[in-house]
Each structure stands twice: as structure tokens, then as C-alpha cells.
XYZ file of C-alpha atoms in Angstrom:
439
model
C 157.019 79.511 85.960
C 159.764 78.084 83.705
C 162.942 76.652 85.286
C 165.380 76.952 82.329
C 168.550 78.607 83.496
C 170.206 81.582 81.920
C 172.891 79.123 80.145
C 169.909 77.932 77.785
C 169.960 81.461 76.203
C 172.370 83.213 73.567
C 172.068 85.826 70.959
C 169.297 83.897 69.816
C 166.965 84.067 72.679
C 164.828 80.943 73.240
C 165.392 79.610 70.070
C 167.282 76.239 71.418
C 164.475 75.318 73.741
C 161.434 75.584 71.697
C 161.971 72.869 68.854
C 159.748 73.033 66.017
C 157.902 69.665 64.373
C 159.581 68.318 61.822
C 156.492 68.655 59.766
C 153.209 70.926 60.483
C 150.471 68.344 61.103
C 147.693 70.144 59.570
C 146.483 67.354 57.107
C 143.793 64.744 58.506
C 144.819 62.289 55.445
C 148.558 61.591 57.463
C 146.770 60.510 60.450
C 144.972 58.017 58.517
C 147.028 54.991 57.428
C 145.029 52.633 54.632
C 147.587 49.576 55.045
C 148.738 48.815 58.281
C 147.268 46.614 60.874
C 145.967 47.589 64.059
C 148.538 47.180 67.095
C 145.647 46.169 69.601
C 143.392 43.647 67.802
C 145.426 43.025 64.610
C 142.509 44.036 62.124
C 143.223 45.472 58.997
C 141.965 48.588 56.849
C 141.789 52.122 57.900
C 144.035 52.733 60.761
C 144.218 55.832 62.724
C 147.521 57.035 64.028
C 147.843 59.658 66.955
C 150.784 61.396 68.317
C 152.739 59.292 70.921
C 150.313 56.285 70.305
C 150.321 53.353 68.088
C 148.157 52.902 65.159
C 145.099 51.472 65.573
C 141.631 50.456 63.982
C 138.308 52.893 64.244
C 136.906 50.326 66.780
C 139.766 50.468 68.724
C 140.133 53.898 68.481
C 136.627 54.833 68.976
C 136.803 52.836 72.075
C 139.726 54.901 73.185
C 138.241 58.304 73.014
C 134.887 57.554 74.535
C 136.725 55.950 77.370
C 138.400 59.421 77.638
C 134.802 60.756 77.699
C 133.340 58.324 80.798
C 136.913 58.790 82.593
C 136.412 62.545 82.580
C 132.982 62.374 83.880
C 133.703 59.206 86.351
C 137.013 60.944 88.212
C 134.990 63.872 89.040
C 132.115 61.528 90.153
C 129.733 64.487 89.842
C 126.659 62.746 87.794
C 124.116 61.021 90.195
C 121.777 58.396 88.722
C 118.680 59.852 86.881
C 120.315 63.120 86.725
C 118.828 65.790 83.873
C 121.185 67.097 81.536
C 121.066 69.439 79.073
C 123.668 69.138 76.160
C 124.337 72.655 74.556
C 124.782 71.819 70.547
C 125.468 74.778 67.975
C 126.349 71.961 65.293
C 130.098 72.186 65.405
C 132.146 69.003 65.195
C 132.722 69.170 69.177
C 129.045 69.192 69.675
C 128.257 66.574 67.123
C 130.809 64.500 68.993
C 129.489 64.885 72.150
C 125.963 64.213 71.163
C 127.047 60.843 69.647
C 128.820 59.919 72.620
C 125.983 60.592 74.934
C 123.855 58.541 72.764
C 126.104 55.923 72.556
C 126.627 55.849 76.402
C 122.783 55.265 76.816
C 122.565 52.659 74.604
C 124.783 50.589 76.517
C 124.015 47.410 78.655
C 122.771 47.945 82.260
C 126.193 47.763 83.632
C 127.937 50.372 81.084
C 124.726 52.724 80.821
C 125.260 56.285 81.668
C 122.032 56.617 83.851
C 120.755 60.304 82.974
C 118.090 61.890 80.925
C 119.619 64.452 78.042
C 117.774 67.704 76.632
C 119.480 69.306 73.776
C 119.290 72.652 73.034
C 120.399 74.852 70.490
C 121.209 79.034 71.338
C 120.254 80.862 67.951
C 122.608 83.732 67.691
C 122.091 84.012 64.036
C 120.339 87.404 64.222
C 122.981 88.680 66.119
C 125.812 87.373 63.621
C 124.125 87.926 60.360
C 123.355 91.659 58.925
C 119.976 92.751 57.560
C 121.968 91.784 54.064
C 121.665 88.176 54.622
C 118.156 86.705 53.606
C 116.158 84.820 55.963
C 115.835 81.867 53.562
C 119.443 81.046 54.362
C 118.560 81.043 58.283
C 115.680 78.819 57.467
C 117.397 76.369 55.867
C 120.383 76.009 58.312
C 117.719 75.365 61.077
C 115.960 72.953 59.260
C 119.371 71.111 58.152
C 119.659 71.071 61.958
C 116.197 69.983 62.972
C 116.840 66.750 60.390
C 120.109 65.910 61.824
C 118.759 66.105 65.652
C 115.684 63.887 64.494
C 118.130 61.040 63.790
C 118.674 61.145 67.368
C 115.063 60.484 68.550
C 115.871 59.478 72.202
C 116.735 62.703 73.016
C 114.533 65.932 72.794
C 115.929 68.897 71.136
C 114.587 72.397 71.657
C 115.847 75.890 70.349
C 115.689 79.214 72.006
C 116.545 82.687 70.238
C 119.448 84.802 71.887
C 117.811 87.339 73.825
C 117.036 89.055 77.496
C 117.077 86.676 80.698
C 113.440 87.456 81.528
C 112.320 86.267 77.804
C 114.029 82.776 77.892
C 111.304 80.314 79.244
C 108.398 81.669 76.975
C 110.756 81.495 73.962
C 111.904 77.991 74.389
C 110.524 75.909 71.358
C 110.589 72.219 70.487
C 112.326 71.470 67.171
C 109.619 69.763 65.996
C 107.315 72.914 65.854
C 109.877 75.128 63.848
C 107.936 75.990 61.185
C 104.559 76.518 62.973
C 105.888 78.351 65.699
C 109.596 79.219 65.816
C 109.941 81.245 62.318
C 106.688 82.800 63.163
C 107.493 84.531 66.186
C 107.429 88.053 66.733
C 111.348 89.033 66.639
C 110.845 92.652 67.968
C 112.270 92.173 71.330
C 115.338 90.186 69.843
C 116.180 92.834 67.232
C 116.191 95.845 69.843
C 118.236 93.407 72.525
C 120.411 93.388 69.216
C 120.442 96.865 68.580
C 121.594 97.565 72.159
C 124.592 94.971 71.949
C 125.595 96.716 68.645
C 126.013 99.761 70.128
C 128.690 98.652 72.537
C 131.794 100.216 71.133
C 134.136 97.680 70.361
C 134.156 93.922 69.134
C 136.187 92.503 72.270
C 133.549 93.913 74.742
C 130.586 92.870 72.829
C 131.965 89.183 72.484
C 132.670 89.369 76.326
C 129.102 90.157 77.054
C 127.823 87.967 74.285
C 129.636 85.251 76.020
C 128.584 85.887 79.631
C 125.167 86.595 78.673
C 125.017 82.909 76.704
C 125.820 81.506 80.190
C 123.234 83.641 81.929
C 120.765 82.304 79.327
C 121.226 79.091 79.478
C 120.928 78.679 83.016
C 117.543 80.133 82.720
C 116.620 77.179 80.083
C 118.459 74.643 82.627
C 116.355 75.858 85.641
C 113.096 75.675 83.174
C 113.954 72.012 82.390
C 115.176 71.421 86.297
C 118.860 70.285 85.007
C 121.265 70.652 87.391
C 123.890 69.741 84.771
C 124.893 71.439 81.532
C 127.102 70.055 79.121
C 129.407 72.068 77.226
C 131.389 70.445 74.014
C 134.996 72.545 74.684
C 137.885 71.088 73.843
C 141.669 71.407 74.753
C 141.996 73.671 71.897
C 139.131 76.076 72.990
C 139.776 76.184 76.614
C 143.695 77.278 75.680
C 142.444 79.980 74.019
C 139.749 80.892 76.560
C 142.008 80.895 79.620
C 144.470 83.401 77.783
C 141.423 85.641 76.795
C 140.397 85.560 80.212
C 143.876 87.106 81.638
C 143.954 89.324 78.891
C 140.377 90.581 79.793
C 141.228 91.103 83.400
C 139.523 87.826 84.841
C 142.662 86.219 85.523
C 140.936 85.439 89.175
C 138.415 83.098 87.474
C 140.723 82.112 84.720
C 140.730 78.493 86.435
C 137.164 77.900 86.070
C 137.285 78.290 82.552
C 139.468 75.488 81.825
C 137.891 73.041 84.545
C 135.792 70.105 84.195
C 133.343 71.917 86.139
C 132.457 75.530 86.233
C 129.359 76.564 89.141
C 129.241 79.759 88.444
C 126.001 79.629 87.178
C 122.787 80.608 88.973
C 120.557 78.045 91.250
C 123.456 75.577 92.009
C 123.716 74.974 88.245
C 126.839 72.982 87.051
C 128.494 73.631 83.725
C 130.187 70.430 82.792
C 133.186 69.953 79.744
C 133.454 66.149 79.604
C 135.478 66.703 76.094
C 138.205 68.855 77.659
C 140.766 66.065 77.244
C 140.006 65.744 73.585
C 141.864 67.507 70.580
C 141.113 68.827 67.380
C 142.637 65.843 65.411
C 140.914 63.521 67.938
C 137.469 65.077 67.168
C 138.468 64.863 63.235
C 139.133 61.595 63.677
C 135.775 60.416 65.736
C 134.045 62.253 62.824
C 135.212 59.846 60.025
C 135.537 56.771 62.490
C 131.674 57.184 62.784
C 130.761 58.856 59.310
C 129.546 62.054 60.755
C 129.488 65.684 59.345
C 129.482 68.616 61.439
C 126.789 71.419 60.456
C 127.999 75.082 59.346
C 128.251 76.609 62.679
C 128.326 80.344 63.289
C 130.112 82.319 66.193
C 129.492 85.855 66.935
C 132.666 87.925 65.768
C 134.725 85.571 63.351
C 133.556 87.289 60.481
C 135.628 90.545 61.370
C 138.913 88.991 60.725
C 142.054 87.955 63.224
C 142.695 91.536 64.613
C 138.758 92.173 64.714
C 139.127 91.504 68.836
C 141.207 90.288 71.257
C 139.554 87.002 71.320
C 139.730 86.400 67.574
C 143.683 87.325 67.817
C 144.320 84.968 71.300
C 142.707 82.199 69.114
C 144.813 82.744 65.770
C 147.847 83.001 67.828
C 147.045 79.768 69.358
C 145.985 77.955 66.230
C 149.067 79.203 64.258
C 151.673 78.087 66.770
C 149.896 74.654 67.287
C 150.492 74.116 63.747
C 154.793 74.074 64.279
C 154.478 73.254 67.935
C 152.449 70.192 68.593
C 152.534 70.996 72.621
C 151.530 74.686 72.616
C 147.886 73.653 73.274
C 148.405 71.149 75.927
C 151.448 73.598 77.598
C 148.749 76.131 78.171
C 145.926 73.905 78.792
C 147.357 72.101 81.894
C 149.068 75.379 82.946
C 145.186 76.395 83.323
C 144.803 73.121 85.467
C 147.683 74.569 87.973
C 146.642 77.632 88.558
C 145.175 77.621 92.068
C 141.753 79.389 92.383
C 141.167 81.343 95.686
C 139.872 80.176 98.213
C 135.785 79.844 98.166
C 135.688 80.321 94.005
C 135.136 76.511 93.357
C 131.799 76.456 95.673
C 128.494 77.975 95.509
C 128.679 81.422 97.232
C 125.813 81.871 99.462
C 125.073 85.669 98.909
C 125.998 85.756 95.403
C 124.548 89.242 95.168
C 127.208 90.680 97.732
C 130.366 88.495 96.856
C 130.155 88.269 93.097
C 130.083 90.216 90.303
C 125.934 90.656 89.104
C 126.734 89.943 85.380
C 129.405 87.286 85.454
C 129.326 85.892 88.926
C 133.271 86.381 89.322
C 133.829 87.340 93.069
C 134.728 91.024 93.918
C 137.009 90.294 96.907
C 140.140 91.409 94.511
C 138.922 94.839 93.855
C 139.013 95.745 97.415
C 142.816 94.951 98.149
C 144.413 95.020 94.215
C 147.534 96.857 93.780
C 147.069 96.004 90.014
C 143.585 97.485 89.699
C 144.925 100.755 91.330
C 147.716 100.719 89.082
C 145.603 100.205 85.851
C 143.418 102.878 87.330
C 146.188 105.196 87.754
C 147.616 104.602 84.030
C 143.856 105.168 82.835
C 143.365 108.644 84.777
C 146.555 110.055 84.368
C 146.677 109.290 80.328
C 142.914 111.155 79.904
C 143.257 114.265 77.910
C 141.057 116.431 79.749
C 142.066 119.126 82.419
C 139.707 117.548 84.889
C 140.517 114.017 85.091
C 144.165 115.353 85.224
C 143.199 117.423 88.284
C 141.189 114.438 89.981
C 144.546 112.559 90.109
C 146.051 114.714 92.647
C 144.465 112.780 95.553
C 145.717 109.386 94.481
C 145.257 107.674 97.437
C 141.560 107.927 97.431
C 140.955 108.640 94.281
C 141.865 105.389 93.039
C 140.087 103.784 95.280
C 137.103 105.393 94.521
C 137.530 104.216 90.756
C 138.697 100.665 91.449
C 135.284 99.873 93.646
C 133.108 101.753 90.342
C 131.737 104.407 92.529
C 133.004 106.864 90.160
C 130.774 106.438 87.535
C 127.550 107.966 88.883
C 125.739 104.629 89.844
C 126.324 102.580 93.117
C 125.473 99.628 91.386
C 128.410 99.216 89.207
C 130.316 98.417 92.441
C 128.896 95.046 91.949
C 130.440 94.418 88.912
C 134.148 92.999 88.573
C 137.169 94.540 86.836
C 136.378 93.033 83.288
C 132.842 93.710 83.275
C 133.310 97.523 84.635
C 135.539 97.876 81.479
C 132.311 96.589 79.338
C 130.398 99.053 81.406
C 132.253 102.093 80.286
C 131.937 100.677 76.440
C 128.015 100.283 76.653
C 125.978 103.179 75.964
C 122.881 101.455 77.643
C 124.205 101.139 80.978
C 121.536 98.618 82.123
C 122.274 95.815 79.945
C 124.833 94.938 82.441
C 122.948 96.184 85.604
C 119.905 94.002 84.525
C 119.369 90.628 86.336
């Protein structure tokens, strides 16, 4: 992958091939110049300066970022006129920007208007994130703050759904205007039992991976309930770079390309997940909020409070963020590498018979399990490292026994053969096995 010759390395390794930034770019103030003129229109005032771009005023900067949003959708030509779109909102800066951009795109004249109907959905994971020590009043305050914020975009209908099992999604969706009279007074017994099952997964890495894919299944059910064929998710380049490395580390390399692509069609019922902000950076998001005088909400993500070393996902995210501070091309390099990954033939299109050809939990393709020498090597290492004598005796017949374990049939349940390698790893850490085998 790297074309650097051996002559570029000496006793200090690759120090001469990676040049750190002269000054780490961590301060937003340094990118806002008060005493300058816009190089495009010549206006004065607050001027926004991005790397590799001339200084420009707020109007020109907003025009630039909104063009990147429209160009991402226009280049793919995936959004037909009159399409129904469900926007995932979590209160983060990225989701606030995406909501504001969609609102602006629909307020333009007929020629520039984005012709689609938008529904906003918030997935409430607060019961999963917070423990019982957190008072319910804090949760209510956060939801009411979000309710007031979304009410300012009155053109969009906003809904909330708790994080729960797939079969309970449709009847649990609630309009944000009914939070006080309906949502906060709902029966949470089923939610608590589901959260208890998730907390029984042995390690945080598996729990976060399970929550991520369970969330995808939940939003697919919600989109089907609203008859939406498109789901907009506010993933930016920094998030996608971290997700790409995490997917590879977790053994999901075969679908890593879909984790960073503009379109991810692994969801059920032909629903497409779209990432229209994938070409925006964290700095551009922050400057957009400043230019529009917007503020993000205090959003929470499962597992973030466990620290950097709490899980593989947290460690990867911290690694990317720290490296980006000194080497500003880190995210771009990782993210663009993901664009070049060639997905296996048929992965980018919907599989007709998903029950057989794809993982029953995350919808990754299963073809690689049957002829993967890498998975055979992993299984050999796992069994040889086992401490029990019984496991050591089972290693005598490697050729047949390895294939038996890779396909999942050694677990005592034939349904596990419908899980991919990464989901099999979660399955081994789950006490209640039906969590991954449910439809």
C-alpha cells in the first residue's frame, strides 16, 4: 500500500516521511479572523479560514459547505423527487448542521429546492447510557431541551423512540409534542429487561458493537413504519475514519467499505442509509455552527464514560483524534483509503435472499466464512490457546474441526452459522444467546 522505498528509512524509522504540523490546530479562534476581507466578495467582518483555502466571509463559507452537502447527494443521484427521508438526530454538532442544511435546502426557490419530505427521529438511549444513580429529572430536562430545539424547525415532524427490541419499535414511536403526556409516562419494564440483557455481555467492545448494529435494525424498522426509503445520518470524515479502523479491528473488513461509503444498503426492506456530510471535517462543522449562531446539545454516547482504554472503539477514536492534532492529514488519509477499498462483488446491491447469504444480525455477507484461511488461522489460535484438556484434544483433527468451528456449528446451535465472524465473537460473550438470533 505504501510506495516509500527503503532508502527513506534510517535508524529513526519513518520519522522523515511523516511531517508534523508546525502548530497543532486545536483552537477554533485561530480559524476566525476579525480584521480581514473576504477574497471572494471583498466584504469585511468575521472571516473564516480553512486549511488550503483562502479566507472568506460567513456567507461565502456557508455557500461552500452547503455546496459540499448538495454535491454529495447530486453526484450519486439517489434522491428522487418527492422522496421520504428520515433524519437521525442526536443533538450532536453534526446532526444540528445536517438538520439546518436540510431546512435551508427546502426553503430555496423552486430551481434549487431539495424536493423531499423529512421526518426527524431521535433514538433515546439514555436508559442504556446512564445508570440508576442518575436522577430521572436530568433525562427529562435533556429531552425537553431537545423538544424546544426541534420545535424551531416546525416544518419537520419530530419523533422519539426508545432503544428496545425490534418487534416493539412501531408501537413505541412517539411524537415530540407528546413527551409530557405520553412518552415520559410510558411503561419501561421491557426497556429495562433489554438493557439488563445488554449489560450481561462480557466486555464493552462487544456491547458497543452490539448496540451499534441493534440501533441500525431499530432505525430500519422505524423507517419502514414511516414509509421512508432513505435515512440521513450525520457522519463526518473524522467519524468515518474511526469507524473504518474499528471495523477492520473487529473482523468486519469485508464490509468496511460500506461503513464509509455515501450509501449503505445493508438495512432491510431496501432502505438506504445515506451520509451526506461525509466530506465535511470537524472544523467545518464547528465553523458552520458559529456562522449560523447555532449550538449543539449535550449528547451522550454509550461507552464514552468508560475511558479511552474501556473498549477497542474508544481506543481507536482516541488514536485518530490524537494523531489528527499533530498530523492534520490523518483523517483524510484513513478516510480516503476506505473509499479505495474494493467491496466484494454483490455487496453494494441488495441480496435477494438475505436469510441465507447475509448475517442474520448485521447483514454482512457470509461467503467469506466458507473459504477464509484467515478465519481458519484465528480458530486454530483460539483452540490451541484454550486451557482445558478437552479443547487440546479437539485440535488433533485440525482440517475438519477448524471448518466446523468457523462455520459456527460447534457452538451447539445451527442458527449461529447464519452469523458473520464478528457477530460470532459477540455471540460468545453474550449470556442470553437469543439477543443475536432474534429477527
